[in-house]
Short mmCIF file of C-alpha atoms and ligand atoms in Angstrom, two decimals:
data_model
loop_
_atom_site.label_atom_id
_atom_site.label_comp_id
_atom_site.label_asym_id
_atom_site.label_seq_id
_atom_site.Cartn_x
_atom_site.Cartn_y
_atom_site.Cartn_z
CA MET A 1 18.82 21.94 0.74
CA ILE A 2 18.01 19.69 -2.23
CA GLU A 3 18.33 21.41 -5.64
CA PRO A 4 14.99 21.26 -7.52
CA LYS A 5 14.99 19.64 -11.00
CA ALA A 6 12.19 19.08 -13.53
CA ASN A 7 9.27 16.90 -12.43
CA ILE A 8 8.81 13.24 -13.37
CA THR A 9 6.21 13.40 -16.11
CA ASP A 10 4.99 10.75 -18.55
CA ARG A 11 3.62 10.84 -22.14
CA PHE A 12 0.12 11.42 -20.81
CA GLY A 13 1.05 14.49 -18.77
CA ARG A 14 0.81 12.75 -15.42
CA VAL A 15 3.19 14.23 -12.84
CA HIS A 16 4.63 11.62 -10.47
CA ASP A 17 5.24 13.13 -7.06
CA TYR A 18 4.34 10.29 -4.70
CA LEU A 19 7.06 7.74 -3.96
CA ARG A 20 6.35 4.45 -2.23
CA ILE A 21 9.50 2.80 -0.94
CA SER A 22 9.58 -0.83 0.08
CA LEU A 23 12.00 -1.24 2.97
CA THR A 24 12.02 -5.04 2.81
CA GLU A 25 10.23 -7.90 1.06
CA ARG A 26 10.21 -9.89 4.30
CA CYS A 27 7.32 -9.92 6.70
CA ASN A 28 6.27 -11.17 10.13
CA LEU A 29 2.85 -12.17 8.71
CA ARG A 30 1.98 -14.43 5.78
CA CYS A 31 -1.30 -12.97 4.40
CA PHE A 32 -2.32 -15.49 1.76
CA TYR A 33 -3.35 -12.84 -0.81
CA CYS A 34 0.05 -11.13 -0.59
CA MET A 35 2.75 -13.60 0.39
CA PRO A 36 3.17 -16.89 -1.48
CA GLU A 37 2.77 -19.83 0.90
CA GLU A 38 6.43 -20.76 0.58
CA GLY A 39 7.41 -17.18 1.59
CA VAL A 40 9.88 -15.08 -0.41
CA GLN A 41 13.09 -16.56 -1.70
CA LEU A 42 16.05 -15.65 0.49
CA ARG A 43 18.57 -13.54 -1.39
CA GLU A 44 21.98 -12.08 -0.64
CA LYS A 45 21.84 -9.00 1.59
CA SER A 46 23.91 -7.12 -0.98
CA GLU A 47 21.00 -7.29 -3.45
CA PHE A 48 18.99 -4.88 -1.30
CA MET A 49 19.41 -1.17 -0.66
CA THR A 50 21.28 -0.29 2.50
CA ALA A 51 19.78 2.44 4.68
CA GLU A 52 22.32 4.93 3.30
CA GLU A 53 21.58 4.03 -0.33
CA LEU A 54 17.85 4.22 0.25
CA ILE A 55 18.09 7.65 1.87
CA SER A 56 20.35 8.97 -0.88
CA ILE A 57 18.07 7.66 -3.67
CA ALA A 58 15.03 9.11 -1.87
CA LYS A 59 16.76 12.51 -1.83
CA THR A 60 17.21 12.33 -5.62
CA PHE A 61 13.48 11.75 -6.00
CA VAL A 62 12.71 14.69 -3.71
CA GLY A 63 14.93 16.83 -5.96
CA MET A 64 12.76 15.68 -8.87
CA GLY A 65 9.56 16.96 -7.30
CA VAL A 66 8.44 14.13 -5.01
CA LYS A 67 6.24 15.61 -2.28
CA LYS A 68 5.09 12.53 -0.45
CA ILE A 69 6.94 9.35 0.58
CA ARG A 70 5.21 6.25 1.93
CA LEU A 71 7.24 3.48 3.53
CA THR A 72 5.92 0.01 2.91
CA GLY A 73 7.06 -3.55 2.28
CA GLY A 74 6.86 -6.49 3.21
CA GLU A 75 6.67 -5.21 6.73
CA PRO A 76 8.66 -1.96 6.82
CA LEU A 77 9.16 -1.96 10.58
CA ILE A 78 11.14 -5.22 10.61
CA LYS A 79 13.85 -3.70 8.40
CA LYS A 80 17.12 -3.37 10.29
CA ASN A 81 17.70 0.38 10.70
CA ALA A 82 14.00 1.19 10.13
CA GLU A 83 14.28 3.74 12.92
CA LEU A 84 17.24 5.50 11.30
CA ILE A 85 15.55 5.52 7.88
CA ILE A 86 12.34 6.99 9.30
CA ARG A 87 14.22 9.69 11.21
CA GLU A 88 16.37 10.66 8.20
CA LEU A 89 13.45 10.75 5.74
CA GLY A 90 11.55 12.80 8.32
CA LYS A 91 14.12 15.57 7.80
CA LEU A 92 13.22 15.94 4.10
CA SER A 93 10.60 18.43 2.98
CA VAL A 94 8.01 15.77 2.16
CA GLU A 95 4.89 14.36 3.75
CA LEU A 96 6.06 11.07 5.27
CA ALA A 97 3.60 8.20 5.78
CA ILE A 98 3.77 4.48 6.45
CA THR A 99 1.77 1.32 5.77
CA THR A 100 2.29 -1.39 8.38
CA ASN A 101 0.66 -4.48 9.79
CA ALA A 102 1.12 -2.85 13.23
CA VAL A 103 2.49 -5.98 14.91
CA ILE A 104 5.40 -4.00 16.43
CA VAL A 105 4.08 -0.44 16.03
CA ASP A 106 4.21 0.16 19.80
CA ARG A 107 8.04 0.34 19.56
CA PHE A 108 7.87 3.17 17.00
CA ILE A 109 5.35 5.66 18.41
CA ASP A 110 8.00 8.21 19.43
CA VAL A 111 10.02 7.72 16.24
CA PHE A 112 6.91 8.38 14.13
CA LYS A 113 6.20 11.55 16.07
CA GLU A 114 9.76 12.81 15.81
CA ALA A 115 9.75 12.16 12.04
CA GLY A 116 6.50 14.08 11.64
CA ILE A 117 4.42 11.09 10.54
CA LYS A 118 0.77 12.01 11.03
CA SER A 119 -1.02 9.24 9.17
CA VAL A 120 -0.52 5.48 9.62
CA ASN A 121 -2.18 2.88 7.39
CA VAL A 122 -2.72 -0.46 9.11
CA SER A 123 -3.82 -3.65 7.36
CA LEU A 124 -6.56 -5.57 9.12
CA ASP A 125 -8.78 -7.80 7.01
CA SER A 126 -11.05 -9.21 9.69
CA LEU A 127 -12.42 -8.12 13.04
CA LYS A 128 -12.66 -11.75 14.10
CA GLU A 129 -9.54 -13.19 15.68
CA ASP A 130 -9.79 -16.66 14.10
CA CYS A 131 -10.50 -15.30 10.64
CA PHE A 132 -7.68 -12.74 10.79
CA ASN A 133 -5.21 -15.32 12.05
CA ASP A 134 -6.25 -17.70 9.26
CA ILE A 135 -5.72 -14.99 6.63
CA SER A 136 -2.35 -13.92 8.03
CA ARG A 137 -1.25 -17.47 8.96
CA ARG A 138 0.05 -16.09 12.27
CA ASN A 139 -1.47 -15.24 15.71
CA TYR A 140 -1.04 -11.52 16.27
CA PHE A 141 -4.67 -10.31 16.16
CA LYS A 142 -4.85 -9.07 19.77
CA GLN A 143 -1.48 -7.32 19.56
CA ILE A 144 -2.52 -5.55 16.35
CA LYS A 145 -5.86 -4.41 17.81
CA GLU A 146 -4.07 -3.04 20.89
CA ASN A 147 -1.59 -1.23 18.68
CA ILE A 148 -4.37 0.32 16.60
CA ASP A 149 -5.88 1.66 19.86
CA LEU A 150 -2.44 2.97 20.82
CA LEU A 151 -2.12 4.84 17.51
CA ILE A 152 -5.59 6.38 17.95
CA ALA A 153 -4.78 7.36 21.55
CA ASN A 154 -1.65 9.08 20.25
CA ASP A 155 -3.68 11.13 17.74
CA PHE A 156 -2.41 9.51 14.55
CA ASN A 157 -4.79 9.54 11.59
CA VAL A 158 -5.40 5.78 11.39
CA LYS A 159 -6.51 4.25 8.11
CA ILE A 160 -7.44 0.58 8.12
CA ASN A 161 -6.84 -1.35 4.88
CA ALA A 162 -9.11 -4.36 4.45
CA VAL A 163 -8.79 -6.48 1.30
CA VAL A 164 -12.26 -7.92 0.63
CA ILE A 165 -12.24 -11.51 -0.66
CA ARG A 166 -15.33 -13.56 -1.45
CA GLY A 167 -15.77 -16.51 0.85
CA VAL A 168 -13.28 -15.06 3.34
CA ASN A 169 -14.40 -11.77 4.89
CA GLU A 170 -17.13 -10.18 2.73
CA THR A 171 -19.70 -10.80 5.48
CA GLU A 172 -17.78 -8.35 7.71
CA ILE A 173 -18.10 -5.24 5.51
CA THR A 174 -20.86 -3.74 7.61
CA ASP A 175 -19.01 -4.54 10.88
CA PHE A 176 -16.07 -2.51 9.61
CA VAL A 177 -18.43 0.33 8.61
CA GLU A 178 -20.01 0.23 12.08
CA TRP A 179 -16.50 0.46 13.59
CA SER A 180 -15.90 3.64 11.57
CA ARG A 181 -19.12 5.07 13.01
CA LYS A 182 -18.09 4.45 16.62
CA GLU A 183 -14.37 5.24 16.39
CA ASN A 184 -12.09 7.67 14.66
CA VAL A 185 -10.77 5.13 12.13
CA HIS A 186 -10.83 5.43 8.37
CA VAL A 187 -11.61 2.04 6.90
CA ARG A 188 -10.72 1.46 3.25
CA PHE A 189 -12.04 -1.62 1.54
CA ILE A 190 -9.64 -2.75 -1.19
CA GLU A 191 -10.70 -4.89 -4.14
CA PHE A 192 -8.60 -8.05 -4.26
CA MET A 193 -5.86 -7.59 -6.88
CA PRO A 194 -3.90 -10.20 -8.86
CA PHE A 195 -0.20 -10.72 -8.15
CA ASP A 196 2.13 -13.63 -8.69
CA GLY A 197 1.51 -16.49 -6.29
CA ASN A 198 -1.83 -15.29 -4.85
CA ASN A 199 -4.25 -17.52 -6.82
CA TRP A 200 -6.42 -14.57 -7.82
CA ASN A 201 -9.49 -15.06 -9.94
CA THR A 202 -12.38 -12.77 -10.79
CA GLU A 203 -14.83 -14.79 -8.73
CA LYS A 204 -12.93 -14.04 -5.49
CA LYS A 205 -13.07 -10.29 -6.10
CA VAL A 206 -15.83 -8.30 -4.34
CA SER A 207 -16.42 -5.17 -6.39
CA PHE A 208 -16.90 -1.52 -5.39
CA LYS A 209 -20.56 -1.85 -6.43
CA GLU A 210 -21.15 -4.93 -4.31
CA ILE A 211 -19.48 -3.38 -1.26
CA LEU A 212 -21.58 -0.23 -1.54
CA GLU A 213 -24.78 -2.22 -2.06
CA ASP A 214 -24.07 -4.22 1.08
CA VAL A 215 -23.69 -0.99 3.09
CA GLU A 216 -26.89 0.45 1.54
CA ASN A 217 -28.87 -2.70 2.25
CA THR A 218 -27.84 -2.70 5.90
CA PHE A 219 -27.85 0.99 6.82
CA GLY A 220 -30.14 2.42 4.11
CA LYS A 221 -29.15 5.01 1.49
CA ASP A 222 -29.72 7.74 4.10
CA GLY A 223 -27.54 6.06 6.72
CA PHE A 224 -24.33 7.45 5.24
CA TYR A 225 -23.15 10.13 2.84
CA LYS A 226 -20.38 10.83 0.33
CA ILE A 227 -17.55 13.04 1.54
CA GLU A 228 -14.99 14.93 -0.52
CA ASP A 229 -12.04 12.88 -1.77
CA GLN A 230 -8.52 14.30 -1.67
CA PRO A 231 -6.82 14.92 -5.04
CA ASN A 232 -5.14 11.68 -6.27
CA ASP A 233 -6.98 9.74 -3.54
CA THR A 234 -7.54 6.17 -4.71
CA ALA A 235 -10.52 5.68 -2.38
CA ARG A 236 -14.06 6.96 -2.82
CA ASN A 237 -14.95 8.04 0.70
CA PHE A 238 -18.11 8.08 2.82
CA ARG A 239 -19.18 8.77 6.40
CA MET A 240 -21.95 7.20 8.46
CA ILE A 241 -24.46 9.67 9.90
CA GLY A 242 -22.87 10.69 13.20
CA GLY A 243 -19.73 8.75 12.31
CA LYS A 244 -16.49 9.60 14.11
CA GLY A 245 -14.45 8.04 11.30
CA THR A 246 -15.06 7.35 7.61
CA PHE A 247 -15.06 4.45 5.17
CA GLY A 248 -13.92 4.27 1.59
CA ILE A 249 -13.59 1.82 -1.27
CA ILE A 250 -10.50 1.39 -3.43
CA SER A 251 -11.65 -0.01 -6.76
CA SER A 252 -8.24 -0.99 -8.11
CA VAL A 253 -9.73 -3.69 -10.32
CA THR A 254 -13.16 -2.49 -11.46
CA ASN A 255 -12.15 1.18 -11.90
CA PRO A 256 -8.39 1.53 -11.57
CA PHE A 257 -8.02 5.37 -11.44
CA CYS A 258 -5.01 5.29 -13.83
CA ASP A 259 -5.74 8.73 -15.31
CA THR A 260 -4.76 10.50 -12.07
CA CYS A 261 -1.89 8.18 -11.13
CA ASN A 262 1.01 10.01 -9.46
CA ARG A 263 2.79 6.98 -7.98
CA ILE A 264 6.32 5.73 -8.21
CA ARG A 265 7.35 2.45 -6.62
CA LEU A 266 10.86 1.68 -5.47
CA THR A 267 11.34 -1.96 -4.49
CA ALA A 268 13.60 -3.07 -1.63
CA ASP A 269 16.14 -4.30 -4.19
CA GLY A 270 16.26 -0.87 -5.78
CA LYS A 271 14.12 -1.36 -8.90
CA ILE A 272 11.60 1.25 -10.03
CA LYS A 273 8.20 0.09 -11.10
CA ASN A 274 6.31 2.81 -12.95
CA CYS A 275 3.04 0.99 -12.19
CA LEU A 276 1.92 -1.61 -9.66
CA PHE A 277 1.07 -3.95 -12.54
CA SER A 278 4.01 -3.24 -14.83
CA GLU A 279 6.09 -6.18 -16.04
CA ASP A 280 9.04 -3.88 -16.70
CA GLU A 281 11.36 -2.64 -14.01
CA SER A 282 14.32 -0.32 -14.07
CA ASP A 283 17.39 -1.19 -12.01
CA LEU A 284 18.16 2.00 -10.15
CA LEU A 285 20.35 0.48 -7.46
CA SER A 286 22.90 -0.97 -9.91
CA ALA A 287 23.11 2.35 -11.74
CA TYR A 288 23.52 4.15 -8.42
CA ARG A 289 26.33 1.79 -7.38
CA ARG A 290 28.09 2.33 -10.71
CA GLY A 291 27.94 6.07 -10.08
CA GLU A 292 25.63 6.75 -13.07
CA SER A 293 22.93 9.41 -13.17
CA ILE A 294 19.81 7.86 -11.75
CA GLU A 295 17.71 10.87 -12.80
CA ASP A 296 18.06 9.79 -16.46
CA LYS A 297 17.03 6.25 -15.61
CA ILE A 298 13.99 7.47 -13.67
CA ARG A 299 12.88 9.72 -16.54
CA ARG A 300 13.34 6.92 -19.10
CA SER A 301 11.25 4.57 -16.98
CA PHE A 302 8.36 7.04 -16.79
CA ALA A 303 8.60 7.93 -20.47
CA LEU A 304 7.64 4.28 -21.09
CA LYS A 305 4.76 4.14 -18.60
CA HIS A 306 1.62 2.55 -20.02
CA LYS A 307 -1.63 4.48 -20.03
CA GLU A 308 -3.46 1.91 -17.92
CA ARG A 309 -2.78 -1.09 -15.65
CA GLY A 310 0.89 -1.38 -16.60
CA GLY A 311 -0.15 -2.64 -20.03
CA LEU A 312 -2.47 -5.37 -18.77
CA SER A 313 -5.45 -5.15 -21.15
CA GLU A 314 -8.05 -6.21 -18.60
CA PHE A 315 -8.39 -8.02 -15.27
CA SER A 316 -9.69 -11.28 -16.71
CA ASN A 317 -8.48 -14.67 -15.50
CA GLU A 318 -6.88 -15.32 -18.88
CA GLU A 319 -5.01 -11.99 -19.20
CA VAL A 320 -3.82 -12.13 -15.60
CA ARG A 321 -2.44 -15.64 -16.10
CA LYS A 322 -0.31 -14.45 -19.05
CA HIS A 323 0.96 -11.34 -17.22
CA LYS A 324 4.23 -11.55 -15.27
CA ASN A 325 4.60 -9.58 -12.07
CA ARG A 326 6.11 -10.00 -8.62
CA SER A 327 4.20 -11.04 -5.53
CA MET A 328 2.77 -8.03 -3.68
CA THR A 329 5.13 -8.49 -0.74
CA SER A 330 8.13 -8.08 -3.03
CA ILE A 331 6.69 -5.04 -4.84
CA GLY A 332 5.64 -3.02 -1.83
CA GLY A 333 1.93 -2.29 -1.66
N1 SAM B 406 3.00 -5.11 5.68
C1 SAM B 406 2.34 -3.86 5.51
C2 SAM B 406 0.84 -4.03 5.58
O1 SAM B 406 0.36 -5.14 5.50
O2 SAM B 406 0.18 -3.01 5.75
C3 SAM B 406 2.71 -3.14 4.24
C4 SAM B 406 2.84 -3.92 2.97
S1 SAM B 406 1.34 -4.56 2.32
C5 SAM B 406 1.92 -5.34 0.85
C6 SAM B 406 0.54 -3.11 1.75
C7 SAM B 406 -0.93 -3.23 1.45
O3 SAM B 406 -1.11 -4.04 0.30
C8 SAM B 406 -1.74 -3.87 2.55
O4 SAM B 406 -2.77 -3.01 2.94
C9 SAM B 406 -2.30 -5.11 1.92
O5 SAM B 406 -3.56 -5.42 2.40
C10 SAM B 406 -2.32 -4.72 0.46
N2 SAM B 406 -2.35 -5.89 -0.42
C11 SAM B 406 -1.47 -6.91 -0.45
N3 SAM B 406 -1.83 -7.83 -1.39
C12 SAM B 406 -2.96 -7.35 -1.97
C13 SAM B 406 -3.83 -7.83 -2.99
N4 SAM B 406 -3.60 -8.97 -3.61
N5 SAM B 406 -4.91 -7.10 -3.32
C14 SAM B 406 -5.17 -5.92 -2.68
N6 SAM B 406 -4.38 -5.40 -1.71
C15 SAM B 406 -3.30 -6.11 -1.35
FE1 SF4 B 407 2.94 -8.94 5.28
FE2 SF4 B 407 1.49 -6.80 4.68
FE3 SF4 B 407 1.76 -8.79 2.93
FE4 SF4 B 407 0.35 -9.21 5.10
S1 SF4 B 407 -0.13 -7.72 3.49
S2 SF4 B 407 1.94 -10.60 4.26
S3 SF4 B 407 1.38 -7.98 6.56
S4 SF4 B 407 3.36 -7.49 3.62
#
């Protein structure tokens, strides 16, 4: 039994009870908006959390009120010992979830079930094989589609993350929505966000408003309806009339939902980021290895959390250029 301690709260009264842990910065895909073309720099193994360290640090967070843990990366399932980590975290009294590109999900179906994972987020940015393979710079489209079917057949709640980028896949928005009508999948369109090495600019972003207008123009305003969003949900969600699944839009750039943020990010090398866009990080792993109290470090990090966007004043080309951050693959999305 983990002893409960005070919650992780910031100056603005936000309680942080949702921990996203990156298992690795490495990946078996190379999505151009996430992974710099040259890949991530290889670093010593000792710079990253071992499975035991990760599990122990996760337990500290659970003692501080964390109620939900999401495993992410890089690609979490390629981490050595991913199976052990999933099983051990499954024993904690938290909701456990995972975000994966699904390339090797078929090997983990039983592990997910045993760990009590009910919901799996899968990234898929195009329903066209050529386009998807171009985006991910690899050739796993068919395998991923088969694995999504496998997850649905095994009764997982399957959410599909699609980053919408102008000139790349914005013509497929309504195809994704149509998919959510026919099948029990929950598509979430994500506005393209700026990270180091992904050549972001405002022109490439397709906004919440534009995505919704596209759906309205194709299916009519009466063709779909708004459904209730879960508390702290980052997506605004909708369902097609007669739809088996749903679709939603995550407006991280045009309306970044900072006022209800409850997220903590732990990178694979053991740093806490108190916001996806924060320049500052706090080195939890080194403190842990020195035997210091990591609770104090966690609290100090959140005491300094900015009100909005990790201190980035706005998502303009100029401000983004000045702002230092990691690439998404090394943060953990
Ligand atoms: N490899 C796993 C995957 O792709 O699902 C987990 C890690 S990935 C970094 C987590 C999520 O971040 C994915 O859904 C991905 O689409 C999203 N993502 C990565 N870069 C992004 C960006 N620049 N803007 C918006 N979403 C991004
Ligand atoms: Fe890998 Fe996921 Fe990034 Fe694509 S989005 S490169 S699958 S970590």
